[in-house]
Amino acid sequence: MAEIAARPFPFAFRPETVALVVIDMQRDFAEPGGFGESLGNDISRITPIVPAVKALIDGFRAAGLPVIHTMECHRPDLSDCPPAKRERGNPALRIGDEGPMGRILVAGEPGTAILPDLAPLPGEIVIEKPGKGAFYATPLGEKLQQLGIRHLVFAGVTTEVCVQTTMREANDRGYECLLAEDATESYFPEFKEATLAMIRAQGAIVGWTATAEAVLEAIADA
Ligand code: C5J
């Protein structure tokens, strides 16, 4: 077993069963005119984590370990976007509305693309997800089973929404989960800190947290 220096205690994993899951590093959450900004958020908080996310992606690729990307997006007819999601709040632009980067959170539009520095390579798994959790209404579970994955390292945005929801889904499905502290971000710093704390509380009740550097050291040595 290899180990990542993590909190609340070291995260043990087998290199042949670990994968990186990068959640929703899309233009819609990071750039002006996208979904994140339409909800009134300070999007400038997101791009500072790009170097740490990129370092993780590069490290997993260099070690020959799987990198899985997720994208929050909906079909053009919005048949997979329930009113409970589309009509929530009072955003400047709703999901499906035309914005400066195309239709908000609609598959195939420029705004839903993953940030260019973090773009998937041909052959990497890309999961398009209509919900907050990446297991809901997607083939992620089958893909992980096919690869024999048991340990998941998470990065991406936003910490307390799609990242935390996916970690909890994964935890309930029996995966050992670790969140890279400096490779995830929220529009609300206090929500990020609370999420990291609640994940590792009670003896890692949902999972572990560690720096991206600690993850990279462990997979390079494994
Ligand atoms: C949100 C996400 N925040 N990817 N989506 O609506 O966390």
Coordinates of C-alpha atoms and ligand atoms in Angstrom, one line a residue:
M1 CA 0.0 0.0 0.0
A2 CA 1.1 3.6 -0.7
E3 CA 0.2 6.5 1.5
I4 CA -0.7 10.1 1.1
A5 CA 0.1 12.5 4.0
A6 CA -3.5 13.5 4.7
R7 CA -5.8 14.6 7.3
P8 CA -7.2 13.3 9.7
F9 CA -4.6 10.5 9.1
P10 CA -2.7 9.0 6.2
F11 CA -4.7 7.9 3.2
A12 CA -3.6 4.4 2.1
F13 CA -4.2 3.4 -1.5
R14 CA -3.0 0.9 -4.1
P15 CA -1.7 2.6 -7.2
E16 CA -3.6 0.2 -9.5
T17 CA -6.9 1.2 -8.0
V18 CA -6.6 5.0 -7.7
A19 CA -8.0 7.7 -10.1
L20 CA -8.2 11.5 -10.2
V21 CA -11.7 13.0 -10.6
V22 CA -11.7 16.6 -11.7
I23 CA -15.1 18.2 -11.1
D24 CA -16.6 20.8 -13.4
M25 CA -13.5 23.0 -14.2
Q26 CA -15.7 24.7 -16.9
R27 CA -15.7 28.2 -18.3
D28 CA -19.3 28.6 -17.0
F29 CA -18.0 28.6 -13.4
A30 CA -14.9 30.6 -14.0
E31 CA -15.4 33.2 -16.7
P32 CA -17.5 36.4 -17.0
G33 CA -20.9 35.8 -18.5
G34 CA -21.2 32.2 -17.3
F35 CA -23.5 30.3 -14.9
G36 CA -21.4 31.1 -11.8
E37 CA -21.4 34.9 -12.4
S38 CA -25.1 34.9 -13.4
L39 CA -25.9 33.7 -9.9
G40 CA -24.0 36.8 -8.5
N41 CA -20.8 35.0 -7.5
D42 CA -17.3 36.3 -7.3
I43 CA -15.8 34.2 -10.1
S44 CA -12.3 35.5 -9.6
R45 CA -11.9 33.0 -6.8
I46 CA -11.9 30.0 -9.3
T47 CA -8.9 30.4 -11.7
P48 CA -6.2 30.7 -8.9
I49 CA -6.6 26.9 -8.4
V50 CA -5.9 26.1 -12.0
P51 CA -2.1 25.5 -11.5
A52 CA -2.8 23.0 -8.6
V53 CA -5.4 21.2 -10.6
K54 CA -3.1 21.1 -13.6
A55 CA -0.3 19.7 -11.5
L56 CA -2.5 16.9 -10.3
I57 CA -3.7 16.1 -13.8
D58 CA -0.1 16.1 -15.1
G59 CA 1.1 14.0 -12.2
F60 CA -1.6 11.3 -12.7
R61 CA -0.9 11.3 -16.4
A62 CA 2.8 10.9 -15.9
A63 CA 2.2 8.0 -13.5
G64 CA -0.1 6.3 -16.0
L65 CA -3.1 6.7 -13.7
P66 CA -6.6 7.5 -14.9
V67 CA -7.8 11.1 -15.0
I68 CA -11.6 11.5 -15.2
H69 CA -13.2 14.9 -16.0
T70 CA -16.8 15.9 -15.2
M71 CA -18.9 18.6 -16.8
E72 CA -22.2 20.0 -15.5
C73 CA -24.4 20.4 -18.5
H74 CA -27.8 19.7 -19.9
R75 CA -29.4 18.5 -23.2
P76 CA -30.3 21.4 -25.6
D77 CA -34.0 20.6 -25.0
L78 CA -33.4 20.8 -21.2
S79 CA -35.3 17.6 -20.7
D80 CA -32.7 16.6 -18.0
C81 CA -33.0 20.0 -16.2
P82 CA -35.9 19.9 -13.8
P83 CA -37.8 23.1 -13.0
A84 CA -36.5 22.7 -9.4
K85 CA -33.1 23.5 -10.8
R86 CA -33.8 25.9 -13.6
E87 CA -36.2 28.1 -11.8
R88 CA -34.3 28.3 -8.5
G89 CA -33.3 31.8 -7.4
N90 CA -33.2 35.0 -9.4
P91 CA -30.2 34.7 -11.7
A92 CA -29.3 37.2 -14.4
L93 CA -29.4 34.2 -16.9
R94 CA -31.0 30.9 -16.3
I95 CA -29.8 27.5 -17.5
G96 CA -30.5 27.3 -21.2
D97 CA -30.6 31.1 -21.7
E98 CA -28.3 32.6 -24.4
G99 CA -25.3 34.3 -22.8
P100 CA -22.0 35.7 -24.1
M101 CA -20.5 32.2 -24.1
G102 CA -23.6 30.5 -25.7
R103 CA -26.5 28.9 -23.9
I104 CA -25.8 28.6 -20.1
L105 CA -24.8 25.1 -19.0
V106 CA -26.0 23.4 -22.3
A107 CA -23.8 20.6 -23.7
G108 CA -21.7 21.6 -26.6
E109 CA -21.8 25.4 -26.0
P110 CA -18.6 27.3 -25.6
G111 CA -19.3 28.2 -22.0
T112 CA -19.7 24.5 -20.9
A113 CA -16.2 23.7 -22.1
I114 CA -13.5 22.7 -19.7
L115 CA -10.9 25.5 -19.2
P116 CA -8.2 25.1 -21.9
D117 CA -5.3 24.5 -19.5
L118 CA -7.2 21.6 -18.0
A119 CA -8.7 20.1 -21.2
P120 CA -9.1 16.3 -21.4
L121 CA -6.7 14.4 -23.6
P122 CA -8.2 12.1 -26.2
G123 CA -9.1 8.8 -24.5
E124 CA -9.7 10.3 -21.0
I125 CA -13.1 9.7 -19.5
V126 CA -15.4 12.8 -19.6
I127 CA -18.7 12.5 -17.7
E128 CA -21.5 14.9 -18.7
K129 CA -23.7 15.3 -15.6
P130 CA -27.1 17.0 -15.2
G131 CA -26.9 17.0 -11.4
K132 CA -24.6 18.1 -8.7
G133 CA -23.3 14.5 -8.0
A134 CA -21.3 12.9 -10.8
F135 CA -22.9 9.5 -10.2
Y136 CA -26.5 10.6 -10.7
A137 CA -27.8 9.8 -14.2
T138 CA -24.3 9.2 -15.6
P139 CA -22.2 6.1 -16.5
L140 CA -19.5 7.1 -13.9
G141 CA -20.1 4.1 -11.6
E142 CA -19.8 1.6 -14.5
K143 CA -16.6 3.2 -15.8
L144 CA -15.0 3.0 -12.4
Q145 CA -16.0 -0.6 -12.0
Q146 CA -14.6 -1.4 -15.4
L147 CA -11.2 0.2 -14.4
G148 CA -11.2 -1.6 -11.0
I149 CA -11.0 1.7 -9.2
R150 CA -11.5 1.8 -5.4
H151 CA -9.7 5.1 -4.4
L152 CA -10.6 8.5 -5.7
V153 CA -8.7 11.8 -5.4
F154 CA -11.0 14.8 -6.1
A155 CA -10.3 18.3 -7.4
G156 CA -12.5 21.0 -8.9
V157 CA -15.4 23.2 -8.2
T158 CA -17.4 24.1 -6.3
T159 CA -16.2 22.6 -3.0
E160 CA -19.5 22.5 -1.2
V161 CA -21.8 21.9 -4.2
C162 CA -20.7 19.5 -6.9
V163 CA -17.4 18.3 -5.3
Q164 CA -18.9 17.5 -1.9
T165 CA -22.0 15.9 -3.4
T166 CA -19.9 13.6 -5.6
M167 CA -17.7 12.7 -2.7
R168 CA -20.7 11.7 -0.6
E169 CA -22.1 9.7 -3.5
A170 CA -18.8 8.0 -3.9
N171 CA -18.4 7.3 -0.2
D172 CA -21.9 5.7 -0.1
R173 CA -20.8 3.5 -3.0
G174 CA -17.8 2.2 -1.1
Y175 CA -15.0 4.3 -2.6
E176 CA -12.2 5.7 -0.4
C177 CA -12.2 9.4 -1.2
L178 CA -9.6 12.2 -0.7
L179 CA -10.1 15.9 -1.6
A180 CA -7.1 18.0 -2.7
E181 CA -7.4 21.1 -0.5
D182 CA -5.7 23.6 -2.7
A183 CA -7.1 22.2 -5.9
T184 CA -10.7 22.9 -5.0
E185 CA -12.5 26.2 -4.5
S186 CA -15.8 27.8 -3.6
Y187 CA -17.3 31.2 -4.2
F188 CA -17.6 31.3 -0.4
P189 CA -14.3 30.8 1.5
E190 CA -16.2 29.9 4.7
F191 CA -18.1 27.1 2.9
K192 CA -14.9 25.7 1.5
E193 CA -13.3 25.5 5.0
A194 CA -16.5 24.1 6.5
T195 CA -16.6 21.4 3.8
L196 CA -13.0 20.4 4.3
A197 CA -13.6 20.2 8.0
M198 CA -16.9 18.2 7.8
I199 CA -15.4 15.7 5.3
R200 CA -12.5 14.7 7.6
A201 CA -14.4 15.1 10.9
Q202 CA -15.4 12.0 13.0
G203 CA -12.4 10.0 11.8
A204 CA -12.8 10.8 8.1
I205 CA -16.5 10.2 8.0
V206 CA -16.7 11.2 4.3
G207 CA -13.0 11.1 3.5
W208 CA -9.6 12.6 3.7
T209 CA -8.1 16.0 2.7
A210 CA -4.5 16.7 1.6
T211 CA -2.5 19.2 -0.3
A212 CA -2.0 18.6 -4.1
E213 CA 1.8 18.4 -3.4
A214 CA 1.3 15.6 -0.9
V215 CA -0.8 13.7 -3.4
L216 CA 1.8 14.2 -6.1
E217 CA 4.6 13.0 -3.9
A218 CA 2.8 9.8 -3.0
I219 CA 1.8 8.9 -6.6
A220 CA 5.3 9.6 -7.8
D221 CA 6.8 7.2 -5.2
A222 CA 4.1 4.6 -5.6
Ligands
C5J1 C1 -22.7 24.6 -9.0 C2 -20.9 23.1 -9.2 N1 -22.0 25.3 -8.0 N2 -20.1 22.5 -10.2 N3 -22.1 23.6 -9.6 O1 -23.8 24.9 -9.3 O2 -20.5 23.1 -8.1

